Amino acid sequence: MESSRGTHLNMAAVASRVGAARLLQAAFGCATFSLVAHRGGFSAAYGTFCMSVWCFCFAVTVFIVTCEFTRLHSCLSISWGNFTAAFAMLATLMSITAAVIYPLYVEFGCHSNGCEARDFRISASVFAGLLFFAYAAEVFLTRAKPGQVTSYMATVSGLLKIVQAFVACIIFGALVNGSQYDRYVATQWCVAVYSFCFVVTVVVVALSVTGKTAMLKCPFERFVVVYTFVAVLMYLSAAVIWPVFCFDRKYGSPHRPYQCSRGKCPWDSQVVIAVFTCVNLVLYIVDLAYSQRIRFVSHH
């Protein structure tokens, strides 16, 4: 039997800068949820969300490192470059959200039995921040360089698709939190805008990750540009309509009602939706500017 040197294990998967970033992600992620589970503690929906984020990111990162190191990713029927780029961007957004939420909703005071729980919570918060920087480093290292032919999800346009979907999820969360969007047909149109753009964005990401862009009847890059242009127009209408029907005196209230309780005030949800509608509008405009001059490959 002939020996095949260096063909089974990919040492670059752990020895390269991207590999080092992924190893740090796994280490920081494991440290974060271990500290929280051991003594840091978590409760309510916010704590459960943070733990879910850290466990999910850790599991997928270990999966990616394992597949890269053993070259098993070549056996998967997906576009590996698109998958890893999309996950790195998603993990960056999820990890920074958890890193911000956890310190806000846990107590850092000392109790009668000592300050050990506080120390664990502080340590978990620090590692949560480091986890975000580790994922952000991977996004920075793997992003498409000017003039480079690469996977779509590694381009600015592809990365923005993940951010747009993430922002849409924030909008949906505010919509279901008593936003009273069903009071007017105009605000229902805004919900239709958010839903349509979110679904199509997810479809674009899914087609890229699965390497099925050839299923479209038109060139993928043309489809992306046309859809992004339509999304800009739709979000522009929502950015105008939503504030008018929520904060104009004729339809809503320009000021926060005094009787509104914290966390259960429709006005607060309406403000969140208005702000993130404008955020997504800007993201789609930037996306449109970049998507007209990208060059990428469907399988990488």
Coordinates of C-alpha atoms in Angstrom, one line a residue:
M1 CA 0.0 0.0 0.0
E2 CA 1.4 3.4 -1.0
S3 CA 1.4 6.1 1.7
S4 CA -0.4 9.3 1.0
R5 CA 1.4 12.0 3.0
G6 CA -0.6 14.9 4.2
T7 CA -3.8 14.0 2.3
H8 CA -6.0 12.9 5.1
L9 CA -5.7 15.7 7.7
N10 CA -5.7 19.4 6.8
M11 CA -3.2 21.1 9.2
A12 CA -4.0 24.5 7.7
A13 CA -7.5 24.2 9.3
V14 CA -5.9 24.8 12.7
A15 CA -2.5 26.4 11.8
S16 CA -3.8 29.3 9.6
R17 CA -5.1 32.6 10.9
V18 CA -8.7 31.6 10.2
G19 CA -8.1 28.2 11.9
A20 CA -6.6 30.0 15.0
A21 CA -9.7 32.3 15.1
R22 CA -12.0 29.2 15.0
L23 CA -10.1 27.5 17.8
L24 CA -10.4 30.7 19.9
Q25 CA -14.1 30.7 19.1
A26 CA -14.5 27.2 20.4
A27 CA -12.4 27.9 23.5
F28 CA -14.2 31.2 24.4
G29 CA -17.6 29.7 23.6
C30 CA -17.0 26.7 25.8
A31 CA -15.7 28.9 28.6
T32 CA -18.7 31.2 28.4
F33 CA -21.5 28.7 28.7
S34 CA -19.5 26.6 31.2
L35 CA -19.1 29.6 33.5
V36 CA -22.8 30.5 33.2
A37 CA -24.0 26.9 33.7
H38 CA -21.7 26.3 36.7
R39 CA -22.3 29.4 38.9
G40 CA -23.0 32.4 36.7
G41 CA -26.7 31.4 36.3
F42 CA -29.3 32.5 33.8
S43 CA -33.0 32.9 34.0
A44 CA -36.0 34.1 32.0
A45 CA -36.2 34.3 28.2
Y46 CA -33.1 36.6 27.9
G47 CA -30.8 34.2 29.8
T48 CA -32.1 31.2 27.8
F49 CA -31.5 33.1 24.6
C50 CA -27.9 33.8 25.6
M51 CA -27.2 30.2 26.5
S52 CA -28.8 29.0 23.3
V53 CA -26.6 31.4 21.3
W54 CA -23.4 30.3 23.0
C55 CA -24.2 26.5 22.7
F56 CA -25.3 26.8 19.1
C57 CA -22.2 28.8 18.0
F58 CA -19.9 26.4 19.9
A59 CA -21.5 23.3 18.3
V60 CA -21.4 24.7 14.7
T61 CA -17.8 26.0 15.2
V62 CA -16.6 22.5 16.4
F63 CA -18.4 21.0 13.4
I64 CA -16.7 23.4 11.0
V65 CA -13.2 22.8 12.5
T66 CA -13.7 19.1 12.4
C67 CA -14.8 19.0 8.8
E68 CA -12.0 21.3 7.8
F69 CA -9.4 19.3 9.7
T70 CA -10.5 15.9 8.4
R71 CA -11.5 17.3 4.9
L72 CA -15.0 15.8 5.4
H73 CA -16.5 19.0 4.1
S74 CA -15.7 17.8 0.6
C75 CA -18.3 15.0 1.1
L76 CA -21.1 17.5 1.9
S77 CA -23.4 18.7 -0.8
I78 CA -23.2 22.3 0.1
S79 CA -21.1 25.3 -0.9
W80 CA -18.7 25.2 2.0
G81 CA -17.2 28.6 1.4
N82 CA -20.7 30.2 1.4
F83 CA -21.7 28.2 4.5
T84 CA -18.7 29.2 6.6
A85 CA -18.9 32.8 5.6
A86 CA -22.6 33.0 6.3
F87 CA -22.2 31.3 9.7
A88 CA -19.3 33.5 10.7
M89 CA -21.4 36.6 10.1
L90 CA -24.5 35.2 11.8
A91 CA -22.4 34.1 14.8
T92 CA -20.8 37.6 15.0
L93 CA -24.3 39.2 15.3
M94 CA -25.7 36.6 17.7
S95 CA -22.6 36.7 19.9
I96 CA -22.6 40.5 20.3
T97 CA -26.3 40.4 21.0
A98 CA -25.7 37.9 23.8
A99 CA -22.7 39.8 25.1
V100 CA -24.8 42.9 25.5
I101 CA -27.9 41.2 26.8
Y102 CA -26.4 39.0 29.5
P103 CA -24.7 41.7 31.6
L104 CA -27.8 43.8 31.4
Y105 CA -30.2 41.2 32.8
V106 CA -28.1 39.5 35.5
E107 CA -27.2 40.9 39.0
F108 CA -23.6 41.6 39.8
G109 CA -24.1 42.2 43.5
C110 CA -22.8 40.0 46.3
H111 CA -25.0 37.8 48.3
S112 CA -24.9 36.6 51.9
N113 CA -22.9 33.5 50.8
G114 CA -20.2 35.5 49.1
C115 CA -19.3 37.0 45.8
E116 CA -18.5 33.8 43.9
A117 CA -21.5 34.0 41.7
R118 CA -20.7 37.6 40.8
D119 CA -17.2 36.7 39.8
F120 CA -18.5 33.9 37.5
R121 CA -20.9 36.3 35.9
I122 CA -18.2 38.9 35.3
S123 CA -15.9 36.2 33.8
A124 CA -18.7 35.0 31.6
S125 CA -19.4 38.5 30.4
V126 CA -15.7 39.0 29.5
F127 CA -15.5 35.7 27.6
A128 CA -18.7 36.6 25.8
G129 CA -17.1 39.7 24.6
L130 CA -14.0 37.9 23.5
L131 CA -16.2 35.4 21.6
F132 CA -17.6 38.2 19.6
F133 CA -14.2 39.5 18.7
A134 CA -13.1 36.0 17.6
Y135 CA -16.0 35.7 15.2
A136 CA -15.6 39.2 13.9
A137 CA -11.9 38.4 13.3
E138 CA -13.0 35.5 11.1
V139 CA -15.4 37.7 9.1
F140 CA -12.5 40.2 8.6
L141 CA -10.1 37.5 7.5
T142 CA -12.4 35.7 5.1
R143 CA -14.2 38.6 3.5
A144 CA -13.8 39.1 -0.2
K145 CA -11.0 41.4 -1.2
P146 CA -11.5 44.0 -4.0
G147 CA -11.3 42.3 -7.4
Q148 CA -11.2 38.8 -5.9
V149 CA -13.4 36.1 -7.3
T150 CA -14.9 34.3 -4.3
S151 CA -18.1 32.8 -2.7
Y152 CA -21.0 35.2 -2.7
M153 CA -21.6 35.1 1.0
A154 CA -18.0 36.3 1.6
T155 CA -18.7 39.5 -0.4
V156 CA -20.1 42.7 1.2
S157 CA -23.4 42.0 -0.4
G158 CA -23.6 38.4 0.9
L159 CA -22.6 39.5 4.5
L160 CA -25.2 42.3 4.4
K161 CA -27.8 39.7 3.6
I162 CA -27.2 38.0 6.9
V163 CA -27.3 41.4 8.7
Q164 CA -30.6 42.3 6.9
A165 CA -32.2 39.0 8.0
F166 CA -31.0 39.5 11.5
V167 CA -32.4 43.0 11.7
A168 CA -35.7 41.8 10.3
C169 CA -35.8 39.2 13.2
I170 CA -35.5 42.1 15.6
I171 CA -38.3 43.9 13.9
F172 CA -40.5 40.8 14.1
G173 CA -39.7 40.5 17.8
A174 CA -40.9 44.0 18.3
L175 CA -44.0 43.4 16.1
V176 CA -45.3 40.6 18.3
N177 CA -44.6 42.5 21.5
G178 CA -47.8 44.5 21.4
S179 CA -46.9 46.9 18.6
Q180 CA -50.6 47.2 17.5
Y181 CA -49.6 46.8 13.8
D182 CA -53.1 45.6 12.9
R183 CA -54.8 48.9 13.7
Y184 CA -54.3 50.3 10.1
V185 CA -54.0 48.8 6.7
A186 CA -50.9 51.0 6.1
T187 CA -49.0 49.4 9.1
Q188 CA -50.1 45.9 7.8
W189 CA -48.4 46.8 4.5
C190 CA -45.2 47.5 6.5
V191 CA -45.5 44.0 8.0
A192 CA -45.9 42.6 4.5
V193 CA -42.7 44.5 3.5
Y194 CA -40.7 43.1 6.4
S195 CA -42.0 39.6 5.7
F196 CA -41.5 39.5 2.0
C197 CA -37.9 40.9 2.2
F198 CA -37.0 38.6 5.0
V199 CA -38.2 35.5 3.1
V200 CA -36.5 36.4 -0.2
T201 CA -33.3 37.3 1.7
V202 CA -33.3 33.9 3.4
V203 CA -34.0 32.2 0.0
V204 CA -30.9 34.0 -1.4
V205 CA -28.8 32.9 1.5
A206 CA -30.1 29.3 1.2
L207 CA -29.5 29.1 -2.5
S208 CA -25.9 30.3 -2.0
V209 CA -25.2 28.0 0.9
T210 CA -26.7 24.9 -0.8
G211 CA -25.0 25.8 -4.1
K212 CA -28.3 25.7 -6.0
T213 CA -28.2 29.1 -7.6
A214 CA -28.4 27.5 -11.0
M215 CA -32.0 26.6 -10.2
L216 CA -33.0 30.2 -11.0
K217 CA -34.1 30.9 -14.5
C218 CA -32.0 34.0 -14.7
P219 CA -28.4 34.8 -13.6
F220 CA -28.1 34.8 -9.9
E221 CA -26.2 38.1 -9.7
R222 CA -29.0 39.8 -11.8
F223 CA -31.7 38.3 -9.5
V224 CA -29.8 39.7 -6.5
V225 CA -29.6 43.2 -7.9
V226 CA -33.2 43.3 -9.0
Y227 CA -34.5 42.0 -5.7
T228 CA -32.3 44.4 -3.7
F229 CA -33.6 47.3 -5.8
V230 CA -37.2 46.2 -5.1
A231 CA -36.4 45.8 -1.4
V232 CA -35.0 49.4 -1.3
L233 CA -38.3 50.7 -2.7
M234 CA -40.4 48.6 -0.3
Y235 CA -38.4 49.5 2.8
L236 CA -38.4 53.2 1.7
S237 CA -42.2 53.1 1.8
A238 CA -42.2 51.4 5.2
A239 CA -39.7 53.9 6.6
V240 CA -42.2 56.7 5.7
I241 CA -45.5 54.9 6.4
W242 CA -44.7 53.4 9.8
P243 CA -43.7 56.6 11.7
V244 CA -46.6 58.5 10.2
F245 CA -49.2 56.0 11.4
C246 CA -47.6 55.4 14.8
F247 CA -46.3 58.8 15.9
D248 CA -48.5 61.4 14.1
R249 CA -51.2 62.8 16.4
K250 CA -53.9 61.9 13.9
Y251 CA -53.1 58.2 14.2
G252 CA -50.9 57.6 17.2
S253 CA -48.9 59.5 19.8
P254 CA -45.6 61.5 19.2
H255 CA -44.7 61.0 22.9
R256 CA -44.5 57.9 25.1
P257 CA -47.7 57.5 27.1
Y258 CA -47.2 58.0 30.9
Q259 CA -49.3 54.9 31.8
C260 CA -47.1 52.6 29.7
S261 CA -45.2 50.0 31.8
R262 CA -41.6 49.1 31.0
G263 CA -41.4 46.2 28.7
K264 CA -45.1 46.2 27.8
C265 CA -45.6 49.5 26.1
P266 CA -46.7 49.4 22.4
W267 CA -45.1 52.8 21.8
D268 CA -41.7 51.3 22.7
S269 CA -42.1 48.5 20.2
Q270 CA -43.2 51.0 17.6
V271 CA -40.0 53.1 18.1
V272 CA -37.8 49.9 17.8
I273 CA -39.6 49.0 14.6
A274 CA -39.2 52.6 13.2
V275 CA -35.5 52.7 14.0
F276 CA -34.6 49.2 12.6
T277 CA -36.7 49.9 9.5
C278 CA -34.4 52.8 8.8
V279 CA -31.4 50.6 9.6
N280 CA -32.5 47.9 7.1
L281 CA -33.2 50.6 4.5
V282 CA -29.6 51.8 4.8
L283 CA -28.3 48.2 4.6
Y284 CA -30.3 47.5 1.5
I285 CA -29.1 50.7 -0.2
V286 CA -25.5 49.8 0.6
D287 CA -26.2 46.3 -0.6
L288 CA -27.5 47.6 -3.9
A289 CA -24.4 49.7 -4.4
Y290 CA -22.1 46.7 -3.8
S291 CA -24.1 44.0 -5.6
Q292 CA -23.8 45.7 -8.9
R293 CA -20.0 45.1 -9.1
I294 CA -19.4 41.8 -7.3
R295 CA -17.8 38.8 -8.9
F296 CA -18.2 35.4 -7.2
V297 CA -18.4 31.7 -7.7
S298 CA -21.4 29.5 -6.8
H299 CA -19.3 26.6 -5.6
H300 CA -16.3 27.1 -3.4

